[in-house]
Amino acid sequence: MHYKEYKSILSAKNNLNLFRGCTHGCIYCDSRSDCYQLNHPFEDIEIKKHALEIFERELQRKRQPCMITTGAMTDPYIQLEPRLRITRGALELIERYEFGVAIQTKSTRILRDLELLKQINQKTKAVVEMTLTTYDEELCKILEPYVSTTKERFETLMQFKAGGVPTVVWLSPILPFINDSEENLRGILAYCIEAGVKAIMCFGFGVTLRAGNREYFYHQLDKYFPGMKQKYLSVFGDSYICTSPQHDHLMALFSDTCKKHGILWKTEDVFQYLQTFEDKREQLSLF
């Protein structure tokens, strides 16, 4: 790991990324793409120096509290977090200044902060976002090798359900010819239904590939799925969006299941839910 000076932490849309790079090893990771201009090895985590001090100043300057979102580029619960406790510190500031948070991860490490997230959710809104892509545990260990398995993430969702903290699942990406089966989708949806998720974010059934992550992805295909790289090249060429041949069938199953169980599934509806700040402080003062 290494440190780098930054002048700001929050993006214009109130997205918070405390680290750059990742050590989860997911074979499809878009954050490896050249367009993000990481000038260091991807696994050499860049830590934003004085991140919490900068973050606190930015919260203090906000005229109105809002939702803070995390995890778009780098998982806030990477392997270094238990030692660094930077994500923990950011959540403590969010709770102190009474903002809301939507935090995205693939790691059960988030359970360390369950009580703190419950405290935030009592005053405003805390949403735990968990990525689920692969129901098959053995396949999950190949596609997402250094992170909690799908079953472990599901069990984490169940603990947040018990704690009254709303959850959202990100169903992305679905890799053509690898995990784009009806069986895989039904398994993940069954987890979502049992966990009582508020919403499922799905951008379609497929994967995006561009310079940087494409090369890494194809290298991993050669390692674990011999011949699959050639199939991708034959079907998709250099396309940025690689859509599963099963897309329409899977999307119909996905949308019908979500409607049946009252789960938000349209991307615009899910984003609106994640970005909508709720103030519960007046309700608390009545008790």
Short mmCIF file of C-alpha atoms in Angstrom, two decimals:
data_model
loop_
_atom_site.label_atom_id
_atom_site.label_comp_id
_atom_site.label_asym_id
_atom_site.label_seq_id
_atom_site.Cartn_x
_atom_site.Cartn_y
_atom_site.Cartn_z
CA MET A 1 0.00 0.00 0.00
CA HIS A 2 0.99 3.63 -0.35
CA TYR A 3 -0.37 7.06 0.58
CA LYS A 4 -1.13 9.99 -1.70
CA GLU A 5 -2.17 13.57 -1.01
CA TYR A 6 -5.71 14.58 -2.04
CA LYS A 7 -7.49 17.91 -1.77
CA SER A 8 -11.01 16.47 -1.76
CA ILE A 9 -12.71 13.18 -0.95
CA LEU A 10 -16.34 13.56 -1.98
CA SER A 11 -17.33 13.69 -5.64
CA ALA A 12 -19.87 16.21 -6.96
CA LYS A 13 -22.53 13.52 -6.49
CA ASN A 14 -21.46 12.78 -2.90
CA ASN A 15 -19.69 9.53 -3.73
CA LEU A 16 -16.93 8.56 -1.30
CA ASN A 17 -13.96 6.45 -2.34
CA LEU A 18 -11.35 6.19 0.41
CA PHE A 19 -9.01 3.87 -1.50
CA ARG A 20 -7.89 3.29 -5.08
CA GLY A 21 -7.14 -0.24 -6.24
CA CYS A 22 -8.40 -3.51 -4.79
CA THR A 23 -7.21 -6.90 -3.58
CA HIS A 24 -10.41 -8.92 -4.04
CA GLY A 25 -9.13 -10.34 -7.35
CA CYS A 26 -12.48 -10.42 -9.19
CA ILE A 27 -11.64 -11.51 -12.73
CA TYR A 28 -14.07 -9.08 -14.40
CA CYS A 29 -13.27 -5.88 -12.44
CA ASP A 30 -14.04 -2.75 -14.47
CA SER A 31 -11.96 -0.64 -12.08
CA ARG A 32 -8.85 -2.03 -13.77
CA SER A 33 -9.75 -0.11 -16.92
CA ASP A 34 -7.14 2.30 -18.27
CA CYS A 35 -9.67 5.15 -18.34
CA TYR A 36 -9.49 5.46 -14.54
CA GLN A 37 -5.79 6.34 -14.79
CA LEU A 38 -4.41 4.36 -11.90
CA ASN A 39 -0.70 5.10 -12.05
CA HIS A 40 0.24 2.19 -9.81
CA PRO A 41 -0.27 -1.60 -9.74
CA PHE A 42 -3.94 -2.34 -9.09
CA GLU A 43 -3.24 -4.45 -5.99
CA ASP A 44 -0.97 -1.75 -4.50
CA ILE A 45 -3.72 0.06 -2.62
CA GLU A 46 -3.57 3.83 -2.75
CA ILE A 47 -4.79 5.35 0.50
CA LYS A 48 -5.94 8.95 0.49
CA LYS A 49 -3.78 10.77 3.03
CA HIS A 50 -5.70 12.62 5.77
CA ALA A 51 -8.91 11.25 4.24
CA LEU A 52 -11.02 11.55 7.39
CA GLU A 53 -9.94 15.12 8.12
CA ILE A 54 -10.80 16.15 4.55
CA PHE A 55 -14.08 14.24 4.67
CA GLU A 56 -15.11 15.92 7.94
CA ARG A 57 -14.44 19.38 6.50
CA GLU A 58 -16.53 18.55 3.45
CA LEU A 59 -19.44 17.35 5.60
CA GLN A 60 -19.25 20.51 7.69
CA ARG A 61 -19.55 22.64 4.55
CA LYS A 62 -22.74 20.92 3.41
CA ARG A 63 -25.80 23.15 3.89
CA GLN A 64 -28.15 20.19 4.13
CA PRO A 65 -27.52 16.54 5.04
CA CYS A 66 -27.78 14.07 2.16
CA MET A 67 -26.96 10.49 1.25
CA ILE A 68 -23.26 9.61 1.03
CA THR A 69 -22.55 6.68 -1.29
CA THR A 70 -19.47 4.46 -1.19
CA GLY A 71 -17.88 1.56 -3.01
CA ALA A 72 -18.33 2.44 -6.67
CA MET A 73 -14.63 2.07 -7.50
CA THR A 74 -13.06 0.29 -4.55
CA ASP A 75 -14.72 -1.88 -1.92
CA PRO A 76 -14.64 0.00 1.41
CA TYR A 77 -14.01 -3.31 3.20
CA ILE A 78 -10.82 -4.42 1.46
CA GLN A 79 -8.40 -6.60 3.41
CA LEU A 80 -6.57 -3.56 4.85
CA GLU A 81 -9.64 -1.98 6.43
CA PRO A 82 -9.66 -3.91 9.74
CA ARG A 83 -6.18 -2.50 10.42
CA LEU A 84 -6.66 0.99 8.97
CA ARG A 85 -10.26 1.55 10.17
CA ILE A 86 -10.72 4.37 7.66
CA THR A 87 -14.16 3.16 6.56
CA ARG A 88 -15.11 2.88 10.22
CA GLY A 89 -13.99 6.46 10.80
CA ALA A 90 -15.99 7.71 7.81
CA LEU A 91 -19.15 6.01 9.10
CA GLU A 92 -18.61 7.54 12.54
CA LEU A 93 -18.45 11.00 10.91
CA ILE A 94 -21.59 10.28 8.90
CA GLU A 95 -23.37 9.30 12.10
CA ARG A 96 -22.05 12.32 14.03
CA TYR A 97 -23.13 14.84 11.41
CA GLU A 98 -26.40 12.99 10.77
CA PHE A 99 -26.00 12.21 7.09
CA GLY A 100 -27.33 9.09 5.39
CA VAL A 101 -25.21 6.41 3.78
CA ALA A 102 -25.46 3.74 1.09
CA ILE A 103 -22.41 1.51 1.36
CA GLN A 104 -21.52 -1.15 -1.20
CA THR A 105 -19.36 -4.21 -0.56
CA LYS A 106 -18.74 -7.90 -1.24
CA SER A 107 -17.29 -8.53 2.20
CA THR A 108 -18.67 -9.84 5.47
CA ARG A 109 -16.29 -7.39 7.19
CA ILE A 110 -19.16 -4.93 7.07
CA LEU A 111 -20.69 -6.83 10.00
CA ARG A 112 -18.13 -5.14 12.23
CA ASP A 113 -20.11 -1.93 11.66
CA LEU A 114 -23.61 -3.38 11.97
CA GLU A 115 -24.42 -1.51 15.20
CA LEU A 116 -23.09 1.77 13.82
CA LEU A 117 -25.13 1.38 10.64
CA LYS A 118 -28.19 0.67 12.77
CA GLN A 119 -27.56 3.92 14.65
CA ILE A 120 -27.34 5.87 11.38
CA ASN A 121 -30.50 4.20 10.12
CA GLN A 122 -32.41 5.18 13.26
CA LYS A 123 -31.73 8.89 12.61
CA THR A 124 -31.58 9.03 8.81
CA LYS A 125 -31.10 6.17 6.36
CA ALA A 126 -28.39 3.54 6.05
CA VAL A 127 -28.51 1.09 3.14
CA VAL A 128 -26.19 -1.88 2.79
CA GLU A 129 -25.51 -2.79 -0.84
CA MET A 130 -24.16 -6.28 -1.49
CA THR A 131 -22.97 -7.56 -4.87
CA LEU A 132 -24.15 -11.07 -5.77
CA THR A 133 -23.21 -12.55 -9.14
CA THR A 134 -22.79 -16.28 -8.77
CA TYR A 135 -24.95 -18.74 -6.83
CA ASP A 136 -22.51 -21.65 -7.30
CA GLU A 137 -19.98 -21.44 -4.45
CA GLU A 138 -17.13 -23.12 -6.31
CA LEU A 139 -17.58 -20.91 -9.36
CA CYS A 140 -17.73 -17.87 -7.06
CA LYS A 141 -14.28 -18.76 -5.69
CA ILE A 142 -12.92 -18.59 -9.24
CA LEU A 143 -14.66 -15.40 -10.34
CA GLU A 144 -14.24 -13.54 -7.01
CA PRO A 145 -11.36 -15.39 -5.34
CA TYR A 146 -10.28 -13.21 -2.40
CA VAL A 147 -13.62 -12.07 -1.04
CA SER A 148 -16.53 -13.55 0.90
CA THR A 149 -18.49 -16.20 -0.99
CA THR A 150 -22.04 -15.64 -2.17
CA LYS A 151 -23.48 -17.71 0.66
CA GLU A 152 -21.48 -15.72 3.22
CA ARG A 153 -22.77 -12.48 1.69
CA PHE A 154 -26.33 -13.81 1.83
CA GLU A 155 -25.88 -14.65 5.51
CA THR A 156 -24.63 -11.10 6.02
CA LEU A 157 -27.76 -9.73 4.34
CA MET A 158 -29.84 -11.80 6.74
CA GLN A 159 -28.10 -10.22 9.73
CA PHE A 160 -28.85 -6.74 8.44
CA LYS A 161 -32.44 -7.79 7.85
CA ALA A 162 -32.64 -8.86 11.48
CA GLY A 163 -31.16 -5.51 12.48
CA GLY A 164 -33.72 -3.53 10.51
CA VAL A 165 -31.19 -2.07 8.06
CA PRO A 166 -32.45 -2.04 4.44
CA THR A 167 -30.41 -3.83 1.81
CA VAL A 168 -29.93 -3.65 -1.94
CA VAL A 169 -28.30 -6.30 -4.12
CA TRP A 170 -26.20 -5.49 -7.17
CA LEU A 171 -26.68 -8.26 -9.74
CA SER A 172 -23.71 -7.46 -11.91
CA PRO A 173 -21.91 -8.60 -13.93
CA ILE A 174 -23.34 -11.76 -15.40
CA LEU A 175 -20.70 -13.33 -17.62
CA PRO A 176 -21.90 -14.79 -20.94
CA PHE A 177 -21.41 -18.58 -21.19
CA ILE A 178 -20.19 -18.74 -17.56
CA ASN A 179 -22.86 -17.68 -15.05
CA ASP A 180 -25.68 -16.56 -17.37
CA SER A 181 -27.92 -19.53 -16.61
CA GLU A 182 -31.49 -19.62 -15.33
CA GLU A 183 -30.32 -21.82 -12.46
CA ASN A 184 -27.81 -19.17 -11.35
CA LEU A 185 -30.37 -16.38 -11.54
CA ARG A 186 -33.03 -18.33 -9.65
CA GLY A 187 -30.56 -19.13 -6.89
CA ILE A 188 -29.57 -15.48 -6.42
CA LEU A 189 -33.19 -14.32 -6.54
CA ALA A 190 -34.11 -16.88 -3.89
CA TYR A 191 -31.41 -15.41 -1.64
CA CYS A 192 -32.75 -11.90 -2.30
CA ILE A 193 -36.32 -12.87 -1.49
CA GLU A 194 -35.34 -14.62 1.75
CA ALA A 195 -33.17 -11.69 2.79
CA GLY A 196 -36.04 -9.26 2.15
CA VAL A 197 -33.97 -6.91 -0.01
CA LYS A 198 -35.51 -3.56 -0.86
CA ALA A 199 -34.15 -3.51 -4.41
CA ILE A 200 -31.94 -5.27 -6.94
CA MET A 201 -29.71 -3.25 -9.25
CA CYS A 202 -29.36 -4.93 -12.64
CA PHE A 203 -28.00 -3.19 -15.74
CA GLY A 204 -28.79 -6.15 -17.97
CA PHE A 205 -27.24 -9.58 -18.29
CA GLY A 206 -23.72 -9.30 -19.60
CA VAL A 207 -20.34 -7.74 -18.88
CA THR A 208 -18.47 -4.63 -20.02
CA LEU A 209 -14.90 -4.93 -21.27
CA ARG A 210 -12.50 -2.15 -22.16
CA ALA A 211 -8.75 -1.57 -22.30
CA GLY A 212 -7.16 -2.60 -19.02
CA ASN A 213 -9.79 -4.91 -17.63
CA ARG A 214 -10.26 -6.79 -20.94
CA GLU A 215 -6.67 -8.06 -20.93
CA TYR A 216 -6.84 -9.19 -17.31
CA PHE A 217 -10.22 -10.86 -17.87
CA TYR A 218 -8.99 -12.79 -20.91
CA HIS A 219 -5.88 -13.89 -19.03
CA GLN A 220 -8.10 -15.32 -16.29
CA LEU A 221 -10.34 -17.01 -18.87
CA ASP A 222 -7.29 -18.75 -20.34
CA LYS A 223 -6.34 -19.89 -16.84
CA TYR A 224 -9.71 -21.17 -15.63
CA PHE A 225 -11.89 -21.62 -18.73
CA PRO A 226 -9.73 -22.88 -21.61
CA GLY A 227 -11.19 -21.92 -24.99
CA MET A 228 -13.57 -19.31 -23.53
CA LYS A 229 -11.43 -16.35 -24.64
CA GLN A 230 -11.74 -17.47 -28.25
CA LYS A 231 -15.50 -17.78 -27.85
CA TYR A 232 -15.70 -14.21 -26.52
CA LEU A 233 -13.58 -12.92 -29.39
CA SER A 234 -15.71 -14.78 -31.90
CA VAL A 235 -19.04 -13.58 -30.51
CA PHE A 236 -18.21 -10.09 -29.22
CA GLY A 237 -15.02 -8.99 -30.97
CA ASP A 238 -13.88 -5.73 -29.38
CA SER A 239 -17.34 -4.70 -28.20
CA TYR A 240 -17.52 -2.73 -24.96
CA ILE A 241 -20.82 -4.32 -23.95
CA CYS A 242 -20.91 -8.12 -24.14
CA THR A 243 -24.56 -9.11 -23.77
CA SER A 244 -25.54 -12.64 -22.86
CA PRO A 245 -27.45 -14.58 -25.54
CA GLN A 246 -29.80 -15.43 -22.65
CA HIS A 247 -30.46 -11.77 -21.86
CA ASP A 248 -34.13 -11.49 -22.84
CA HIS A 249 -35.11 -14.72 -21.12
CA LEU A 250 -33.21 -13.84 -17.94
CA MET A 251 -34.53 -10.28 -17.88
CA ALA A 252 -38.13 -11.50 -18.14
CA LEU A 253 -37.54 -13.92 -15.27
CA PHE A 254 -35.81 -11.22 -13.23
CA SER A 255 -38.45 -8.53 -13.69
CA ASP A 256 -41.39 -10.91 -13.16
CA THR A 257 -39.87 -12.23 -9.92
CA CYS A 258 -39.16 -8.74 -8.58
CA LYS A 259 -42.69 -7.56 -9.36
CA LYS A 260 -44.16 -10.61 -7.66
CA HIS A 261 -42.21 -9.99 -4.46
CA GLY A 262 -42.39 -6.19 -4.36
CA ILE A 263 -38.67 -5.64 -5.03
CA LEU A 264 -37.58 -2.47 -6.81
CA TRP A 265 -35.78 -3.45 -10.02
CA LYS A 266 -35.87 -0.60 -12.54
CA THR A 267 -32.47 1.11 -12.39
CA GLU A 268 -33.94 4.61 -12.14
CA ASP A 269 -36.15 3.54 -9.22
CA VAL A 270 -33.24 1.89 -7.41
CA PHE A 271 -30.98 4.92 -7.86
CA GLN A 272 -33.74 7.21 -6.64
CA TYR A 273 -34.16 5.09 -3.50
CA LEU A 274 -30.40 5.09 -2.82
CA GLN A 275 -30.11 8.85 -3.31
CA THR A 276 -33.18 9.88 -1.30
CA PHE A 277 -32.27 11.20 2.14
CA GLU A 278 -34.66 10.46 5.01
CA ASP A 279 -34.81 12.43 8.26
CA LYS A 280 -36.19 10.34 11.15
CA ARG A 281 -34.96 12.61 13.96
CA GLU A 282 -38.34 14.26 14.53
CA GLN A 283 -39.95 10.84 14.85
CA LEU A 284 -37.35 9.84 17.44
CA SER A 285 -38.02 12.98 19.49
CA LEU A 286 -41.66 11.93 19.90
CA PHE A 287 -40.69 8.85 21.91
#
